[in-house]
Amino acid sequence: MGYQLYDINGQIVTQHNLQDKGVWCRKGASKEVVFVDKFGQDLGLIINPAKQDDPFVPDLLNTTNGLLADLKTQNTPFFQAKPRFNYDPQYTVVFNGKDRGRYKEKYPEIEIYFAVDWQAIKFKGSNTIEVKPMTGIWFIPFPKLDALLDEAPFHYYVQRRHDQLGNAKGSYVLYLLNPMFKQVK
């Protein structure tokens, strides 16, 4: 079944568009750099200095408490959240299934920041689902997130069923209005 995504102006949104648009993007700069430039001082976050030597370490370092942090940028609502999991797509984000195990093993105290900027606000497939434009930053310490994940629904990616590139086979579905999340911007 095919579908189309649309932006606030009614224009079709492609996956390429989602990489090039949004408040977190700036030509030639990573989303993490733009995020830190815009919000780092207020949130006490800098780019993790270890990133210079290892691109696979967490993105950020909290200078107020010394904890590592990771940025999860979300540009597309999980439009199917309502019919599949009874979550309002306006406030639904996903968390990569592979990250949970990696954080538990290597970074159990890491902080997670979900940076939301809905670039696609309308889904048209067999039905039409719309959300309002929304930007914001939600924070959750990984120990709290890990507890939420025990009960969170898991969405398997059909297109990655036979993936051999190491991509995650699915993601946990999370509701930002859960009181465990704190909106910080």
Short mmCIF file of N, CA and C in Angstrom, two decimals:
data_model
loop_
_atom_site.label_atom_id
_atom_site.label_comp_id
_atom_site.label_asym_id
_atom_site.label_seq_id
_atom_site.Cartn_x
_atom_site.Cartn_y
_atom_site.Cartn_z
N MET A 1 0.85 -1.19 0.00
CA MET A 1 0.00 0.00 0.00
C MET A 1 0.88 1.24 0.00
N GLY A 2 0.65 2.13 -0.93
CA GLY A 2 1.42 3.36 -1.01
C GLY A 2 0.82 4.46 -0.16
N TYR A 3 1.65 5.44 0.15
CA TYR A 3 1.17 6.59 0.90
C TYR A 3 2.03 7.80 0.54
N GLN A 4 1.53 8.98 0.87
CA GLN A 4 2.27 10.23 0.67
C GLN A 4 2.27 11.01 1.98
N LEU A 5 3.36 11.74 2.21
CA LEU A 5 3.45 12.66 3.34
C LEU A 5 3.44 14.08 2.80
N TYR A 6 2.83 15.00 3.57
CA TYR A 6 2.72 16.39 3.14
C TYR A 6 3.18 17.32 4.25
N ASP A 7 3.77 18.46 3.84
CA ASP A 7 4.22 19.46 4.81
C ASP A 7 3.12 20.48 5.08
N ILE A 8 3.46 21.51 5.84
CA ILE A 8 2.50 22.53 6.25
C ILE A 8 1.92 23.30 5.06
N ASN A 9 2.67 23.34 3.94
CA ASN A 9 2.22 24.03 2.73
C ASN A 9 1.50 23.12 1.75
N GLY A 10 1.26 21.88 2.14
CA GLY A 10 0.59 20.94 1.27
C GLY A 10 1.49 20.31 0.22
N GLN A 11 2.80 20.52 0.34
CA GLN A 11 3.76 19.95 -0.60
C GLN A 11 4.14 18.53 -0.16
N ILE A 12 4.37 17.67 -1.14
CA ILE A 12 4.79 16.30 -0.83
C ILE A 12 6.16 16.33 -0.17
N VAL A 13 6.30 15.55 0.88
CA VAL A 13 7.56 15.44 1.62
C VAL A 13 8.19 14.09 1.28
N THR A 14 9.46 14.12 0.91
CA THR A 14 10.20 12.88 0.65
C THR A 14 11.17 12.65 1.80
N GLN A 15 11.74 11.45 1.87
CA GLN A 15 12.76 11.18 2.89
C GLN A 15 13.94 12.13 2.72
N HIS A 16 14.28 12.47 1.48
CA HIS A 16 15.37 13.42 1.23
C HIS A 16 15.03 14.78 1.85
N ASN A 17 13.78 15.24 1.66
CA ASN A 17 13.35 16.52 2.25
C ASN A 17 13.53 16.51 3.76
N LEU A 18 13.20 15.40 4.38
CA LEU A 18 13.27 15.32 5.84
C LEU A 18 14.70 15.48 6.34
N GLN A 19 15.67 15.11 5.52
CA GLN A 19 17.07 15.26 5.91
C GLN A 19 17.55 16.69 5.74
N ASP A 20 16.91 17.45 4.86
CA ASP A 20 17.40 18.78 4.50
C ASP A 20 16.62 19.92 5.14
N LYS A 21 15.56 19.66 5.84
CA LYS A 21 14.71 20.70 6.37
C LYS A 21 14.71 20.67 7.89
N GLY A 22 14.13 21.70 8.44
CA GLY A 22 13.87 21.66 9.87
C GLY A 22 14.77 22.56 10.68
N VAL A 23 14.32 22.85 11.87
CA VAL A 23 15.06 23.76 12.74
C VAL A 23 16.38 23.17 13.19
N TRP A 24 16.56 21.86 13.09
CA TRP A 24 17.80 21.25 13.55
C TRP A 24 18.84 21.19 12.43
N CYS A 25 18.48 21.58 11.21
CA CYS A 25 19.38 21.40 10.08
C CYS A 25 20.00 22.72 9.63
N ARG A 26 21.24 22.63 9.21
CA ARG A 26 21.95 23.76 8.62
C ARG A 26 22.94 23.15 7.64
N LYS A 27 23.02 23.71 6.46
CA LYS A 27 23.88 23.14 5.42
C LYS A 27 25.30 22.96 5.95
N GLY A 28 25.82 21.75 5.81
CA GLY A 28 27.19 21.47 6.19
C GLY A 28 27.40 21.18 7.67
N ALA A 29 26.34 21.23 8.46
CA ALA A 29 26.49 20.98 9.90
C ALA A 29 25.61 19.80 10.30
N SER A 30 26.09 19.03 11.24
CA SER A 30 25.29 17.90 11.73
C SER A 30 24.13 18.42 12.58
N LYS A 31 23.13 17.60 12.75
CA LYS A 31 21.99 17.96 13.59
C LYS A 31 22.45 18.21 15.02
N GLU A 32 23.44 17.44 15.47
CA GLU A 32 23.95 17.61 16.83
C GLU A 32 24.60 18.97 17.02
N VAL A 33 25.38 19.41 16.03
CA VAL A 33 26.06 20.72 16.13
C VAL A 33 25.03 21.84 16.15
N VAL A 34 24.03 21.77 15.29
CA VAL A 34 22.99 22.80 15.27
C VAL A 34 22.22 22.79 16.58
N PHE A 35 21.90 21.62 17.09
CA PHE A 35 21.19 21.50 18.36
C PHE A 35 21.98 22.17 19.48
N VAL A 36 23.27 21.87 19.58
CA VAL A 36 24.11 22.45 20.63
C VAL A 36 24.24 23.96 20.44
N ASP A 37 24.39 24.42 19.19
CA ASP A 37 24.46 25.86 18.94
C ASP A 37 23.20 26.57 19.42
N LYS A 38 22.04 25.96 19.20
CA LYS A 38 20.78 26.60 19.56
C LYS A 38 20.41 26.45 21.04
N PHE A 39 20.67 25.26 21.59
CA PHE A 39 20.13 24.96 22.92
C PHE A 39 21.17 24.52 23.95
N GLY A 40 22.40 24.32 23.52
CA GLY A 40 23.42 23.78 24.40
C GLY A 40 23.64 24.58 25.67
N GLN A 41 23.72 25.90 25.53
CA GLN A 41 23.99 26.72 26.71
C GLN A 41 22.84 26.61 27.71
N ASP A 42 21.60 26.70 27.24
CA ASP A 42 20.44 26.61 28.13
C ASP A 42 20.33 25.25 28.81
N LEU A 43 20.70 24.19 28.09
CA LEU A 43 20.54 22.84 28.61
C LEU A 43 21.82 22.28 29.23
N GLY A 44 22.92 23.03 29.15
CA GLY A 44 24.18 22.56 29.71
C GLY A 44 24.80 21.44 28.89
N LEU A 45 24.62 21.47 27.57
CA LEU A 45 25.10 20.39 26.70
C LEU A 45 26.15 20.89 25.72
N ILE A 46 27.16 20.04 25.49
CA ILE A 46 28.17 20.28 24.46
C ILE A 46 28.30 19.00 23.63
N ILE A 47 28.95 19.14 22.47
CA ILE A 47 29.27 17.94 21.69
C ILE A 47 30.25 17.11 22.51
N ASN A 48 30.01 15.83 22.59
CA ASN A 48 30.89 14.92 23.33
C ASN A 48 32.29 14.99 22.72
N PRO A 49 33.30 15.43 23.48
CA PRO A 49 34.66 15.54 22.93
C PRO A 49 35.19 14.21 22.37
N ALA A 50 34.73 13.09 22.88
CA ALA A 50 35.18 11.78 22.39
C ALA A 50 34.71 11.50 20.97
N LYS A 51 33.74 12.29 20.45
CA LYS A 51 33.24 12.11 19.08
C LYS A 51 34.35 12.35 18.05
N GLN A 52 35.34 13.17 18.41
CA GLN A 52 36.44 13.45 17.47
C GLN A 52 37.19 12.17 17.10
N ASP A 53 37.30 11.26 18.04
CA ASP A 53 38.05 10.02 17.81
C ASP A 53 37.17 8.82 17.49
N ASP A 54 35.91 8.87 17.91
CA ASP A 54 35.02 7.72 17.72
C ASP A 54 33.61 8.20 17.38
N PRO A 55 33.20 8.08 16.12
CA PRO A 55 31.88 8.59 15.73
C PRO A 55 30.71 7.81 16.32
N PHE A 56 30.98 6.68 16.97
CA PHE A 56 29.91 5.84 17.49
C PHE A 56 29.60 6.08 18.96
N VAL A 57 30.34 6.97 19.63
CA VAL A 57 30.04 7.29 21.02
C VAL A 57 28.82 8.21 21.06
N PRO A 58 28.17 8.36 22.22
CA PRO A 58 27.03 9.26 22.32
C PRO A 58 27.37 10.68 21.87
N ASP A 59 26.35 11.36 21.37
CA ASP A 59 26.51 12.67 20.73
C ASP A 59 26.95 13.78 21.67
N LEU A 60 26.42 13.79 22.88
CA LEU A 60 26.51 14.97 23.74
C LEU A 60 27.09 14.65 25.11
N LEU A 61 27.51 15.72 25.78
CA LEU A 61 27.98 15.64 27.16
C LEU A 61 27.27 16.73 27.95
N ASN A 62 26.67 16.38 29.07
CA ASN A 62 26.02 17.34 29.95
C ASN A 62 27.10 17.91 30.87
N THR A 63 27.38 19.20 30.73
CA THR A 63 28.46 19.82 31.51
C THR A 63 28.05 20.10 32.95
N THR A 64 26.76 20.03 33.26
CA THR A 64 26.33 20.31 34.63
C THR A 64 26.46 19.09 35.54
N ASN A 65 26.39 17.88 34.95
CA ASN A 65 26.48 16.67 35.78
C ASN A 65 27.49 15.64 35.27
N GLY A 66 28.13 15.93 34.13
CA GLY A 66 29.15 15.03 33.58
C GLY A 66 28.62 13.79 32.89
N LEU A 67 27.29 13.69 32.73
CA LEU A 67 26.71 12.51 32.09
C LEU A 67 26.70 12.65 30.57
N LEU A 68 26.87 11.52 29.90
CA LEU A 68 26.73 11.49 28.45
C LEU A 68 25.25 11.61 28.10
N ALA A 69 25.00 12.11 26.88
CA ALA A 69 23.62 12.27 26.41
C ALA A 69 23.57 11.94 24.92
N ASP A 70 22.41 11.53 24.46
CA ASP A 70 22.22 11.27 23.04
C ASP A 70 21.01 12.04 22.54
N LEU A 71 21.11 12.49 21.30
CA LEU A 71 20.06 13.26 20.66
C LEU A 71 19.28 12.36 19.71
N LYS A 72 17.97 12.36 19.85
CA LYS A 72 17.08 11.61 18.96
C LYS A 72 16.21 12.63 18.23
N THR A 73 16.56 12.91 16.99
CA THR A 73 15.82 13.88 16.19
C THR A 73 14.65 13.19 15.51
N GLN A 74 13.48 13.76 15.65
CA GLN A 74 12.26 13.18 15.08
C GLN A 74 11.58 14.23 14.20
N ASN A 75 11.52 13.96 12.89
CA ASN A 75 10.91 14.89 11.94
C ASN A 75 9.56 14.43 11.39
N THR A 76 9.24 13.16 11.59
CA THR A 76 7.99 12.61 11.07
C THR A 76 7.22 11.95 12.20
N PRO A 77 5.98 12.38 12.42
CA PRO A 77 5.16 11.70 13.42
C PRO A 77 4.95 10.23 13.03
N PHE A 78 4.71 9.40 13.99
CA PHE A 78 4.34 8.02 13.70
C PHE A 78 2.83 8.04 13.44
N PHE A 79 2.48 8.35 12.19
CA PHE A 79 1.08 8.56 11.84
C PHE A 79 0.19 7.36 12.15
N GLN A 80 0.71 6.17 12.08
CA GLN A 80 -0.09 4.96 12.33
C GLN A 80 -0.19 4.61 13.82
N ALA A 81 0.29 5.51 14.69
CA ALA A 81 0.28 5.23 16.13
C ALA A 81 -1.14 5.03 16.67
N LYS A 82 -2.10 5.80 16.18
CA LYS A 82 -3.47 5.69 16.70
C LYS A 82 -4.11 4.35 16.32
N PRO A 83 -4.16 4.01 15.03
CA PRO A 83 -4.80 2.74 14.70
C PRO A 83 -4.04 1.51 15.21
N ARG A 84 -2.73 1.61 15.32
CA ARG A 84 -1.96 0.43 15.74
C ARG A 84 -1.80 0.30 17.25
N PHE A 85 -1.64 1.44 17.96
CA PHE A 85 -1.30 1.38 19.39
C PHE A 85 -2.17 2.27 20.27
N ASN A 86 -3.14 2.97 19.67
CA ASN A 86 -4.01 3.89 20.38
C ASN A 86 -3.25 5.06 21.02
N TYR A 87 -2.17 5.50 20.37
CA TYR A 87 -1.42 6.68 20.79
C TYR A 87 -1.72 7.81 19.81
N ASP A 88 -1.89 9.01 20.32
CA ASP A 88 -2.07 10.19 19.46
C ASP A 88 -0.76 10.44 18.71
N PRO A 89 -0.77 10.42 17.37
CA PRO A 89 0.48 10.63 16.63
C PRO A 89 1.10 12.00 16.85
N GLN A 90 0.31 12.96 17.32
CA GLN A 90 0.86 14.29 17.60
C GLN A 90 2.02 14.21 18.59
N TYR A 91 1.93 13.28 19.53
CA TYR A 91 2.92 13.19 20.62
C TYR A 91 3.62 11.83 20.67
N THR A 92 3.69 11.15 19.54
CA THR A 92 4.30 9.83 19.51
C THR A 92 5.65 9.88 18.81
N VAL A 93 6.66 9.32 19.46
CA VAL A 93 8.01 9.22 18.89
C VAL A 93 8.44 7.75 18.96
N VAL A 94 9.53 7.46 18.28
CA VAL A 94 10.05 6.09 18.30
C VAL A 94 11.49 6.09 18.82
N PHE A 95 11.86 4.96 19.40
CA PHE A 95 13.20 4.77 19.95
C PHE A 95 13.75 3.47 19.39
N ASN A 96 14.87 3.55 18.71
CA ASN A 96 15.51 2.44 18.03
C ASN A 96 15.73 1.26 18.96
N GLY A 97 15.26 0.10 18.55
CA GLY A 97 15.40 -1.10 19.36
C GLY A 97 16.83 -1.48 19.67
N LYS A 98 17.74 -1.26 18.72
CA LYS A 98 19.14 -1.62 18.94
C LYS A 98 19.80 -0.72 19.99
N ASP A 99 19.34 0.53 20.08
CA ASP A 99 19.95 1.46 21.04
C ASP A 99 19.74 1.02 22.48
N ARG A 100 18.61 0.40 22.75
CA ARG A 100 18.34 -0.01 24.13
C ARG A 100 19.43 -0.93 24.66
N GLY A 101 19.75 -1.96 23.91
CA GLY A 101 20.79 -2.90 24.34
C GLY A 101 22.15 -2.25 24.46
N ARG A 102 22.47 -1.38 23.50
CA ARG A 102 23.77 -0.70 23.52
C ARG A 102 23.89 0.20 24.75
N TYR A 103 22.83 0.95 25.05
CA TYR A 103 22.87 1.83 26.22
C TYR A 103 22.94 1.03 27.52
N LYS A 104 22.17 -0.04 27.61
CA LYS A 104 22.19 -0.86 28.83
C LYS A 104 23.59 -1.40 29.08
N GLU A 105 24.25 -1.81 28.02
CA GLU A 105 25.58 -2.41 28.16
C GLU A 105 26.67 -1.37 28.39
N LYS A 106 26.66 -0.29 27.62
CA LYS A 106 27.79 0.65 27.63
C LYS A 106 27.53 1.97 28.36
N TYR A 107 26.28 2.43 28.36
CA TYR A 107 25.98 3.77 28.89
C TYR A 107 24.70 3.75 29.74
N PRO A 108 24.65 3.00 30.82
CA PRO A 108 23.39 2.84 31.55
C PRO A 108 22.85 4.11 32.20
N GLU A 109 23.67 5.14 32.35
CA GLU A 109 23.21 6.39 32.97
C GLU A 109 23.01 7.51 31.96
N ILE A 110 23.06 7.20 30.67
CA ILE A 110 22.97 8.22 29.63
C ILE A 110 21.64 8.98 29.71
N GLU A 111 21.67 10.23 29.27
CA GLU A 111 20.46 11.05 29.17
C GLU A 111 20.02 11.05 27.70
N ILE A 112 18.71 11.07 27.48
CA ILE A 112 18.16 11.05 26.12
C ILE A 112 17.35 12.33 25.90
N TYR A 113 17.62 12.99 24.77
CA TYR A 113 16.88 14.19 24.37
C TYR A 113 16.19 13.90 23.04
N PHE A 114 14.86 14.00 23.03
CA PHE A 114 14.08 13.86 21.80
C PHE A 114 13.81 15.27 21.27
N ALA A 115 14.40 15.59 20.13
CA ALA A 115 14.20 16.88 19.47
C ALA A 115 13.16 16.68 18.37
N VAL A 116 11.98 17.23 18.57
CA VAL A 116 10.87 17.03 17.65
C VAL A 116 10.67 18.27 16.80
N ASP A 117 10.54 18.06 15.50
CA ASP A 117 10.20 19.12 14.54
C ASP A 117 9.41 18.45 13.42
N TRP A 118 8.08 18.45 13.55
CA TRP A 118 7.27 17.75 12.55
C TRP A 118 7.35 18.47 11.22
N GLN A 119 8.10 17.88 10.29
CA GLN A 119 8.19 18.39 8.92
C GLN A 119 7.05 17.85 8.07
N ALA A 120 6.63 16.64 8.33
CA ALA A 120 5.46 16.07 7.67
C ALA A 120 4.31 16.17 8.66
N ILE A 121 3.19 16.76 8.21
CA ILE A 121 2.06 16.90 9.12
C ILE A 121 0.80 16.20 8.61
N LYS A 122 0.88 15.64 7.40
CA LYS A 122 -0.28 14.92 6.86
C LYS A 122 0.18 13.63 6.20
N PHE A 123 -0.56 12.57 6.47
CA PHE A 123 -0.34 11.25 5.89
C PHE A 123 -1.58 10.92 5.07
N LYS A 124 -1.36 10.56 3.79
CA LYS A 124 -2.48 10.12 2.94
C LYS A 124 -2.15 8.74 2.40
N GLY A 125 -2.94 7.78 2.81
CA GLY A 125 -2.83 6.41 2.31
C GLY A 125 -4.24 5.90 2.13
N SER A 126 -4.56 4.77 2.72
CA SER A 126 -5.94 4.29 2.67
C SER A 126 -6.83 5.19 3.54
N ASN A 127 -6.21 5.96 4.41
CA ASN A 127 -6.91 6.96 5.20
C ASN A 127 -6.02 8.20 5.28
N THR A 128 -6.56 9.28 5.83
CA THR A 128 -5.79 10.52 5.99
C THR A 128 -5.65 10.80 7.48
N ILE A 129 -4.42 11.07 7.90
CA ILE A 129 -4.13 11.37 9.30
C ILE A 129 -3.33 12.66 9.33
N GLU A 130 -3.73 13.61 10.18
CA GLU A 130 -3.03 14.88 10.28
C GLU A 130 -2.63 15.18 11.71
N VAL A 131 -1.51 15.91 11.85
CA VAL A 131 -1.08 16.45 13.13
C VAL A 131 -0.84 17.94 12.94
N LYS A 132 -0.68 18.65 14.03
CA LYS A 132 -0.33 20.08 13.96
C LYS A 132 1.19 20.21 13.88
N PRO A 133 1.69 21.27 13.24
CA PRO A 133 3.14 21.51 13.30
C PRO A 133 3.56 21.59 14.76
N MET A 134 4.72 21.04 15.08
CA MET A 134 5.17 21.03 16.48
C MET A 134 6.68 20.95 16.53
N THR A 135 7.26 21.75 17.40
CA THR A 135 8.68 21.64 17.72
C THR A 135 8.80 21.62 19.24
N GLY A 136 9.81 20.94 19.72
CA GLY A 136 10.07 20.90 21.15
C GLY A 136 11.16 19.91 21.47
N ILE A 137 11.62 19.97 22.71
CA ILE A 137 12.66 19.05 23.18
C ILE A 137 12.15 18.39 24.46
N TRP A 138 12.19 17.06 24.47
CA TRP A 138 11.78 16.28 25.63
C TRP A 138 12.98 15.51 26.15
N PHE A 139 13.11 15.47 27.46
CA PHE A 139 14.25 14.84 28.14
C PHE A 139 13.76 13.65 28.96
N ILE A 140 14.59 12.61 28.99
CA ILE A 140 14.33 11.47 29.88
C ILE A 140 15.66 10.78 30.18
N PRO A 141 15.97 10.52 31.46
CA PRO A 141 17.16 9.73 31.77
C PRO A 141 16.95 8.29 31.30
N PHE A 142 18.00 7.65 30.80
CA PHE A 142 17.84 6.30 30.27
C PHE A 142 17.27 5.31 31.28
N PRO A 143 17.65 5.34 32.57
CA PRO A 143 17.02 4.38 33.48
C PRO A 143 15.49 4.46 33.50
N LYS A 144 14.94 5.68 33.41
CA LYS A 144 13.48 5.83 33.35
C LYS A 144 12.95 5.35 32.00
N LEU A 145 13.67 5.70 30.93
CA LEU A 145 13.26 5.25 29.60
C LEU A 145 13.27 3.73 29.52
N ASP A 146 14.31 3.12 30.06
CA ASP A 146 14.42 1.66 30.03
C ASP A 146 13.22 1.01 30.72
N ALA A 147 12.79 1.59 31.83
CA ALA A 147 11.60 1.07 32.52
C ALA A 147 10.36 1.22 31.64
N LEU A 148 10.23 2.35 30.94
CA LEU A 148 9.10 2.54 30.03
C LEU A 148 9.12 1.52 28.89
N LEU A 149 10.31 1.22 28.40
CA LEU A 149 10.44 0.31 27.27
C LEU A 149 9.96 -1.10 27.60
N ASP A 150 9.99 -1.46 28.88
CA ASP A 150 9.48 -2.78 29.28
C ASP A 150 8.02 -2.96 28.89
N GLU A 151 7.27 -1.86 28.88
CA GLU A 151 5.83 -1.91 28.59
C GLU A 151 5.48 -1.30 27.23
N ALA A 152 6.43 -0.68 26.55
CA ALA A 152 6.14 0.04 25.30
C ALA A 152 5.88 -0.93 24.15
N PRO A 153 4.95 -0.56 23.27
CA PRO A 153 4.76 -1.38 22.07
C PRO A 153 6.02 -1.33 21.20
N PHE A 154 6.21 -2.37 20.41
CA PHE A 154 7.37 -2.44 19.51
C PHE A 154 6.85 -2.55 18.08
N HIS A 155 7.37 -1.68 17.22
CA HIS A 155 6.96 -1.65 15.81
C HIS A 155 8.08 -2.23 14.95
N TYR A 156 7.78 -3.31 14.24
CA TYR A 156 8.76 -3.93 13.34
C TYR A 156 8.69 -3.26 11.98
N TYR A 157 9.84 -2.94 11.40
CA TYR A 157 9.91 -2.32 10.09
C TYR A 157 9.85 -3.40 9.01
N VAL A 158 8.76 -3.42 8.27
CA VAL A 158 8.57 -4.44 7.23
C VAL A 158 9.71 -4.40 6.22
N GLN A 159 10.13 -3.18 5.82
CA GLN A 159 11.16 -3.06 4.80
C GLN A 159 12.55 -3.50 5.29
N ARG A 160 12.71 -3.72 6.58
CA ARG A 160 14.01 -4.16 7.11
C ARG A 160 13.99 -5.62 7.57
N ARG A 161 12.96 -6.33 7.22
CA ARG A 161 12.81 -7.71 7.66
C ARG A 161 14.03 -8.56 7.31
N HIS A 162 14.59 -8.34 6.13
CA HIS A 162 15.73 -9.13 5.67
C HIS A 162 17.00 -8.29 5.59
N ASP A 163 17.05 -7.20 6.33
CA ASP A 163 18.20 -6.29 6.29
C ASP A 163 19.48 -7.00 6.71
N GLN A 164 20.52 -6.80 5.93
CA GLN A 164 21.84 -7.37 6.23
C GLN A 164 22.86 -6.28 6.53
N LEU A 165 22.41 -5.02 6.63
CA LEU A 165 23.33 -3.90 6.83
C LEU A 165 23.48 -3.51 8.29
N GLY A 166 22.82 -4.20 9.19
CA GLY A 166 22.95 -3.89 10.61
C GLY A 166 21.94 -2.88 11.11
N ASN A 167 20.99 -2.47 10.27
CA ASN A 167 19.97 -1.53 10.71
C ASN A 167 19.03 -2.20 11.72
N ALA A 168 18.44 -1.39 12.57
CA ALA A 168 17.48 -1.91 13.55
C ALA A 168 16.28 -2.49 12.83
N LYS A 169 15.76 -3.58 13.34
CA LYS A 169 14.59 -4.22 12.74
C LYS A 169 13.29 -3.55 13.19
N GLY A 170 13.38 -2.68 14.20
CA GLY A 170 12.19 -2.01 14.67
C GLY A 170 12.50 -1.03 15.77
N SER A 171 11.44 -0.38 16.23
CA SER A 171 11.57 0.65 17.27
C SER A 171 10.45 0.54 18.29
N TYR A 172 10.76 0.99 19.49
CA TYR A 172 9.75 1.13 20.53
C TYR A 172 8.94 2.38 20.24
N VAL A 173 7.67 2.33 20.57
CA VAL A 173 6.75 3.44 20.34
C VAL A 173 6.50 4.11 21.69
N LEU A 174 6.75 5.42 21.75
CA LEU A 174 6.69 6.15 23.02
C LEU A 174 5.76 7.35 22.92
N TYR A 175 5.13 7.68 24.03
CA TYR A 175 4.17 8.78 24.09
C TYR A 175 4.76 9.91 24.94
N LEU A 176 5.03 11.04 24.30
CA LEU A 176 5.71 12.15 24.98
C LEU A 176 4.92 12.76 26.13
N LEU A 177 3.62 12.53 26.17
CA LEU A 177 2.83 13.07 27.28
C LEU A 177 2.91 12.20 28.53
N ASN A 178 3.61 11.09 28.44
CA ASN A 178 3.86 10.28 29.64
C ASN A 178 4.65 11.15 30.62
N PRO A 179 4.26 11.20 31.90
CA PRO A 179 4.93 12.09 32.85
C PRO A 179 6.41 11.77 33.10
N MET A 180 6.89 10.63 32.62
CA MET A 180 8.33 10.33 32.75
C MET A 180 9.17 11.26 31.86
N PHE A 181 8.55 11.77 30.78
CA PHE A 181 9.24 12.72 29.91
C PHE A 181 9.09 14.12 30.47
N LYS A 182 10.13 14.93 30.31
CA LYS A 182 10.07 16.33 30.73
C LYS A 182 10.35 17.19 29.51
N GLN A 183 9.38 18.06 29.16
CA GLN A 183 9.62 18.98 28.05
C GLN A 183 10.52 20.10 28.54
N VAL A 184 11.69 20.26 27.90
CA VAL A 184 12.66 21.25 28.34
C VAL A 184 12.76 22.44 27.39
N LYS A 185 12.15 22.37 26.24
CA LYS A 185 12.09 23.49 25.28
C LYS A 185 10.85 23.34 24.44
#
